[in-house]
mmCIF file of C-alpha atoms in Angstrom:
data_model
loop_
_atom_site.group_PDB
_atom_site.id
_atom_site.type_symbol
_atom_site.label_atom_id
_atom_site.label_comp_id
_atom_site.label_asym_id
_atom_site.label_seq_id
_atom_site.Cartn_x
_atom_site.Cartn_y
_atom_site.Cartn_z
ATOM 1 C CA MET A 1 -205.003 94.828 -37.987
ATOM 2 C CA SER A 2 -202.898 96.266 -35.144
ATOM 3 C CA PHE A 3 -201.151 94.873 -32.125
ATOM 4 C CA ARG A 4 -200.729 96.515 -28.372
ATOM 5 C CA VAL A 5 -197.119 97.085 -27.994
ATOM 6 C CA VAL A 6 -196.167 98.327 -24.605
ATOM 7 C CA GLU A 7 -192.486 97.961 -25.351
ATOM 8 C CA LYS A 8 -189.688 97.667 -28.236
ATOM 9 C CA PHE A 9 -186.248 97.758 -27.951
ATOM 10 C CA VAL A 10 -182.772 96.059 -28.779
ATOM 11 C CA SER A 11 -180.797 94.179 -26.380
ATOM 12 C CA ILE A 12 -179.386 90.737 -26.109
ATOM 13 C CA ASN A 13 -181.398 87.561 -25.562
ATOM 14 C CA GLY A 14 -181.230 87.021 -21.788
ATOM 15 C CA GLU A 15 -182.361 83.400 -22.070
ATOM 16 C CA GLY A 16 -183.407 80.586 -24.445
ATOM 17 C CA LEU A 17 -181.610 78.998 -27.372
ATOM 18 C CA ARG A 18 -179.982 82.413 -28.736
ATOM 19 C CA ALA A 19 -179.162 83.721 -25.266
ATOM 20 C CA GLY A 20 -176.247 86.101 -25.605
ATOM 21 C CA GLU A 21 -177.240 87.287 -28.741
ATOM 22 C CA CYS A 22 -178.424 90.469 -30.056
ATOM 23 C CA ALA A 23 -182.306 90.718 -30.610
ATOM 24 C CA VAL A 24 -184.993 92.599 -31.096
ATOM 25 C CA PHE A 25 -188.024 92.675 -28.509
ATOM 26 C CA ILE A 26 -191.481 93.427 -29.130
ATOM 27 C CA ARG A 27 -193.627 93.278 -25.859
ATOM 28 C CA PHE A 28 -197.364 92.995 -26.002
ATOM 29 C CA LYS A 29 -199.932 93.969 -23.445
ATOM 30 C CA GLY A 30 -202.079 91.600 -21.427
ATOM 31 C CA CYS A 31 -201.747 88.077 -20.170
ATOM 32 C CA ASN A 32 -204.314 85.491 -19.201
ATOM 33 C CA LEU A 33 -202.083 84.360 -15.913
ATOM 34 C CA ALA A 34 -200.991 86.219 -12.930
ATOM 35 C CA CYS A 35 -197.392 84.538 -12.040
ATOM 36 C CA SER A 36 -196.430 84.901 -8.270
ATOM 37 C CA TYR A 37 -192.811 85.962 -9.288
ATOM 38 C CA CYS A 38 -194.111 87.641 -12.540
ATOM 39 C CA ASP A 39 -191.320 90.459 -13.473
ATOM 40 C CA THR A 40 -193.514 92.232 -16.009
ATOM 41 C CA ALA A 41 -196.791 92.643 -14.256
ATOM 42 C CA TRP A 42 -196.670 96.085 -15.250
ATOM 43 C CA ALA A 43 -197.251 95.161 -18.630
ATOM 44 C CA ASN A 44 -200.231 93.312 -18.087
ATOM 45 C CA ALA A 45 -202.201 95.933 -15.882
ATOM 46 C CA GLU A 46 -205.351 97.458 -17.481
ATOM 47 C CA GLY A 47 -203.969 100.759 -17.452
ATOM 48 C CA ALA A 48 -200.663 100.143 -19.030
ATOM 49 C CA PRO A 49 -199.834 102.520 -21.860
ATOM 50 C CA TYR A 50 -199.308 100.873 -25.140
ATOM 51 C CA GLU A 51 -198.901 101.773 -28.782
ATOM 52 C CA GLU A 52 -200.943 100.630 -31.797
ATOM 53 C CA MET A 53 -198.849 99.161 -34.208
ATOM 54 C CA THR A 54 -199.606 97.120 -37.623
ATOM 55 C CA GLU A 55 -197.856 94.329 -38.767
ATOM 56 C CA GLY A 56 -196.009 96.490 -41.278
ATOM 57 C CA GLN A 57 -194.964 99.116 -38.770
ATOM 58 C CA ILE A 58 -193.433 96.641 -36.459
ATOM 59 C CA VAL A 59 -191.591 94.924 -39.447
ATOM 60 C CA GLU A 60 -190.429 98.194 -40.473
ATOM 61 C CA TYR A 61 -189.312 99.006 -36.898
ATOM 62 C CA VAL A 62 -187.314 95.452 -36.801
ATOM 63 C CA ARG A 63 -185.675 96.171 -40.165
ATOM 64 C CA SER A 64 -184.345 99.643 -38.775
ATOM 65 C CA THR A 65 -182.813 98.317 -35.999
ATOM 66 C CA GLY A 66 -180.462 96.103 -38.330
ATOM 67 C CA ILE A 67 -180.851 92.954 -36.118
ATOM 68 C CA THR A 68 -182.629 89.896 -37.521
ATOM 69 C CA ASN A 69 -183.144 88.071 -34.112
ATOM 70 C CA VAL A 70 -186.919 88.745 -32.900
ATOM 71 C CA THR A 71 -188.308 87.887 -29.730
ATOM 72 C CA LEU A 72 -192.017 88.513 -29.380
ATOM 73 C CA THR A 73 -192.980 88.447 -25.612
ATOM 74 C CA GLY A 74 -195.259 90.150 -23.158
ATOM 75 C CA GLY A 75 -197.451 89.517 -21.567
ATOM 76 C CA GLU A 76 -198.746 86.787 -23.636
ATOM 77 C CA PRO A 77 -198.020 87.359 -27.118
ATOM 78 C CA LEU A 78 -200.508 84.406 -28.369
ATOM 79 C CA LEU A 79 -203.389 86.483 -27.212
ATOM 80 C CA GLN A 80 -202.693 89.154 -29.837
ATOM 81 C CA THR A 81 -205.003 88.573 -32.753
ATOM 82 C CA GLY A 82 -203.239 88.430 -35.999
ATOM 83 C CA ILE A 83 -199.811 87.008 -34.562
ATOM 84 C CA ALA A 84 -199.430 84.780 -37.563
ATOM 85 C CA LEU A 85 -199.452 87.249 -39.667
ATOM 86 C CA LEU A 86 -196.821 89.292 -37.956
ATOM 87 C CA CYS A 87 -194.649 86.209 -37.658
ATOM 88 C CA GLU A 88 -194.911 85.524 -41.520
ATOM 89 C CA GLY A 89 -194.182 89.473 -41.992
ATOM 90 C CA LEU A 90 -191.120 89.034 -40.118
ATOM 91 C CA ILE A 91 -189.797 85.678 -41.208
ATOM 92 C CA LYS A 92 -190.368 86.910 -45.054
ATOM 93 C CA ALA A 93 -188.123 89.995 -43.968
ATOM 94 C CA GLY A 94 -185.337 87.633 -42.984
ATOM 95 C CA CYS A 95 -185.600 87.356 -39.236
ATOM 96 C CA HIS A 96 -185.501 84.604 -37.040
ATOM 97 C CA VAL A 97 -188.712 84.674 -34.603
ATOM 98 C CA GLU A 98 -189.077 83.383 -31.138
ATOM 99 C CA ILE A 99 -192.237 83.459 -29.183
ATOM 100 C CA GLU A 100 -191.868 83.751 -25.472
ATOM 101 C CA THR A 101 -195.347 82.104 -24.563
ATOM 102 C CA ASN A 102 -196.641 80.888 -20.807
ATOM 103 C CA GLY A 103 -197.876 77.423 -21.681
ATOM 104 C CA ALA A 104 -201.313 78.316 -21.142
ATOM 105 C CA VAL A 105 -202.494 78.992 -24.790
ATOM 106 C CA LEU A 106 -202.354 76.400 -27.511
ATOM 107 C CA ILE A 107 -199.677 76.634 -30.114
ATOM 108 C CA GLY A 108 -201.109 74.013 -32.660
ATOM 109 C CA GLU A 109 -202.608 76.112 -35.214
ATOM 110 C CA LEU A 110 -199.476 78.863 -35.165
ATOM 111 C CA SER A 111 -196.921 75.487 -34.979
ATOM 112 C CA SER A 112 -198.140 74.201 -38.342
ATOM 113 C CA CYS A 113 -198.347 77.436 -40.381
ATOM 114 C CA LYS A 114 -195.659 77.723 -43.067
ATOM 115 C CA TYR A 115 -194.025 80.826 -41.643
ATOM 116 C CA ARG A 116 -193.530 78.964 -38.196
ATOM 117 C CA PRO A 117 -191.688 80.644 -35.367
ATOM 118 C CA SER A 118 -189.783 78.925 -32.626
ATOM 119 C CA PHE A 119 -191.281 78.599 -29.333
ATOM 120 C CA THR A 120 -189.924 79.010 -25.945
ATOM 121 C CA LEU A 121 -192.532 77.547 -23.796
ATOM 122 C CA ASP A 122 -192.927 77.856 -19.986
ATOM 123 C CA TYR A 123 -194.219 75.175 -17.756
ATOM 124 C CA LYS A 124 -195.481 77.107 -14.562
ATOM 125 C CA LEU A 125 -194.356 75.165 -11.657
ATOM 126 C CA PRO A 126 -196.406 75.075 -8.196
ATOM 127 C CA GLY A 127 -194.489 78.034 -6.898
ATOM 128 C CA SER A 128 -195.908 80.331 -9.529
ATOM 129 C CA GLY A 129 -199.454 79.466 -8.507
ATOM 130 C CA MET A 130 -200.461 78.815 -12.223
ATOM 131 C CA GLU A 131 -199.806 75.090 -12.867
ATOM 132 C CA LYS A 132 -203.222 74.319 -13.331
ATOM 133 C CA ALA A 133 -203.411 76.354 -16.335
ATOM 134 C CA MET A 134 -200.865 74.468 -18.090
ATOM 135 C CA LEU A 135 -201.886 72.698 -21.459
ATOM 136 C CA PRO A 136 -199.530 69.591 -21.773
ATOM 137 C CA GLU A 137 -200.891 68.994 -25.497
ATOM 138 C CA ASN A 138 -198.514 71.770 -26.515
ATOM 139 C CA TYR A 139 -195.771 69.233 -26.210
ATOM 140 C CA SER A 140 -196.980 67.224 -29.255
ATOM 141 C CA CYS A 141 -196.120 70.398 -31.586
ATOM 142 C CA LEU A 142 -192.556 70.698 -30.403
ATOM 143 C CA MET A 143 -189.488 70.764 -32.310
ATOM 144 C CA PRO A 144 -185.773 70.715 -31.951
ATOM 145 C CA GLY A 145 -185.756 74.384 -32.634
ATOM 146 C CA ASP A 146 -187.934 75.169 -29.503
ATOM 147 C CA ALA A 147 -187.476 74.977 -25.968
ATOM 148 C CA VAL A 148 -189.318 74.354 -22.607
ATOM 149 C CA LYS A 149 -188.457 76.579 -19.642
ATOM 150 C CA PHE A 150 -189.135 75.845 -15.799
ATOM 151 C CA VAL A 151 -188.648 78.640 -13.722
ATOM 152 C CA ALA A 152 -188.084 76.989 -10.135
ATOM 153 C CA GLY A 153 -188.495 78.865 -6.979
ATOM 154 C CA SER A 154 -187.826 75.840 -4.372
ATOM 155 C CA ALA A 155 -186.773 72.477 -4.270
ATOM 156 C CA ALA A 156 -190.324 71.232 -4.448
ATOM 157 C CA ASP A 157 -190.537 73.256 -7.830
ATOM 158 C CA LEU A 158 -187.269 71.467 -9.202
ATOM 159 C CA GLU A 159 -188.736 67.978 -8.126
ATOM 160 C CA ARG A 160 -192.267 68.731 -10.081
ATOM 161 C CA ALA A 161 -189.973 70.095 -13.004
ATOM 162 C CA PHE A 162 -188.209 66.864 -13.222
ATOM 163 C CA GLU A 163 -191.559 64.772 -13.108
ATOM 164 C CA ILE A 164 -192.998 66.759 -15.888
ATOM 165 C CA ILE A 165 -189.521 66.626 -18.045
ATOM 166 C CA GLU A 166 -189.706 62.579 -17.726
ATOM 167 C CA GLN A 167 -193.173 62.141 -17.945
ATOM 168 C CA TYR A 168 -193.318 64.120 -21.470
ATOM 169 C CA ARG A 169 -189.739 62.882 -22.649
ATOM 170 C CA LEU A 170 -189.055 66.707 -23.298
ATOM 171 C CA THR A 171 -185.358 66.358 -23.653
ATOM 172 C CA GLU A 172 -186.398 64.008 -26.688
ATOM 173 C CA LYS A 173 -188.431 66.728 -28.289
ATOM 174 C CA CYS A 174 -186.604 70.055 -27.616
ATOM 175 C CA ARG A 175 -184.048 72.060 -25.487
ATOM 176 C CA VAL A 176 -185.083 72.067 -21.685
ATOM 177 C CA TYR A 177 -183.784 75.037 -19.350
ATOM 178 C CA ILE A 178 -184.470 75.324 -15.710
ATOM 179 C CA SER A 179 -184.045 78.909 -14.334
ATOM 180 C CA PRO A 180 -184.283 80.022 -10.786
ATOM 181 C CA VAL A 181 -187.033 82.675 -9.604
ATOM 182 C CA PHE A 182 -184.309 85.794 -9.320
ATOM 183 C CA GLY A 183 -183.753 86.097 -5.556
ATOM 184 C CA ARG A 184 -185.629 82.933 -4.264
ATOM 185 C CA ILE A 185 -183.385 80.268 -4.891
ATOM 186 C CA GLU A 186 -179.660 79.991 -5.258
ATOM 187 C CA PRO A 187 -178.423 78.581 -8.688
ATOM 188 C CA ALA A 188 -175.903 76.338 -6.742
ATOM 189 C CA GLU A 189 -179.280 74.521 -5.051
ATOM 190 C CA ILE A 190 -180.456 73.830 -8.482
ATOM 191 C CA VAL A 191 -177.114 72.469 -9.595
ATOM 192 C CA ASP A 192 -176.569 70.323 -6.830
ATOM 193 C CA LEU A 193 -180.078 68.657 -7.441
ATOM 194 C CA MET A 194 -179.409 68.106 -10.730
ATOM 195 C CA THR A 195 -176.470 66.370 -10.301
ATOM 196 C CA ARG A 196 -177.451 64.306 -7.411
ATOM 197 C CA ARG A 197 -180.632 63.252 -9.333
ATOM 198 C CA LYS A 198 -178.447 62.688 -12.416
ATOM 199 C CA ILE A 199 -180.638 64.709 -14.663
ATOM 200 C CA ASN A 200 -179.523 64.498 -18.155
ATOM 201 C CA GLY A 201 -180.195 67.005 -21.340
ATOM 202 C CA VAL A 202 -181.505 69.478 -19.182
ATOM 203 C CA ARG A 203 -179.795 73.076 -18.767
ATOM 204 C CA LEU A 204 -179.214 75.236 -16.098
ATOM 205 C CA GLN A 205 -179.826 78.750 -17.461
ATOM 206 C CA LEU A 206 -179.637 82.249 -15.672
ATOM 207 C CA GLN A 207 -181.169 85.378 -17.004
ATOM 208 C CA LEU A 208 -178.422 87.373 -18.406
ATOM 209 C CA HIS A 209 -180.171 90.641 -18.563
ATOM 210 C CA LYS A 210 -180.650 90.580 -14.676
ATOM 211 C CA LEU A 211 -176.885 90.023 -14.224
ATOM 212 C CA ILE A 212 -175.841 92.715 -16.346
ATOM 213 C CA TRP A 213 -178.201 95.323 -15.356
ATOM 214 C CA ASP A 214 -180.424 95.919 -12.335
ATOM 215 C CA PRO A 215 -183.060 93.424 -12.316
ATOM 216 C CA ASP A 216 -185.960 95.491 -12.449
ATOM 217 C CA ARG A 217 -184.764 97.770 -15.370
ATOM 218 C CA ARG A 218 -186.976 97.832 -18.382
ATOM 219 C CA GLY A 219 -185.839 98.039 -22.000
ATOM 220 C CA VAL A 220 -183.036 95.444 -21.603
#
């Protein structure tokens, strides 16, 4: 069994529960969504170059880096056949595995596995153009080591995020983050609305890699 890997590198986690920590990134080709603000659309293009890697080859690459945090991203990693086998191999090798998933693929089967990764689950707000694809049934699978992330590009997006957080009581299940669409909304506007609305248990999160390096730079 092989996986379509478009990029692999070591950097820091720019977001999520382990933001700021060193991590190995494995980026897979392909996604079932087309968000308006997608910053990895190149990885989803039909002609995007990739290398076929087996589970063993990926585990060996991760071992060679000396880093034990692993982020599986994309694209949409849950579209890769055999992703549970890869998680098992990495976790058996002593790694902490995080899957960044777009919220439009069911996580239930993988969530109930013995070798369970942590999930950073997106909720695509109206500004993304993809909200209709969201699968709220995923929220019943969340655990304290998981996170739900909202990427907001407008005040209307923020209001919708607050509705979803309250409706599904997400802060009682896992960590909840709100991030700005880079260049579309100022973080100060998000903070202002959070404080005026008295939003508790939700964290503003900035994408560290876009602050440290050029926002369009790959491999970071």
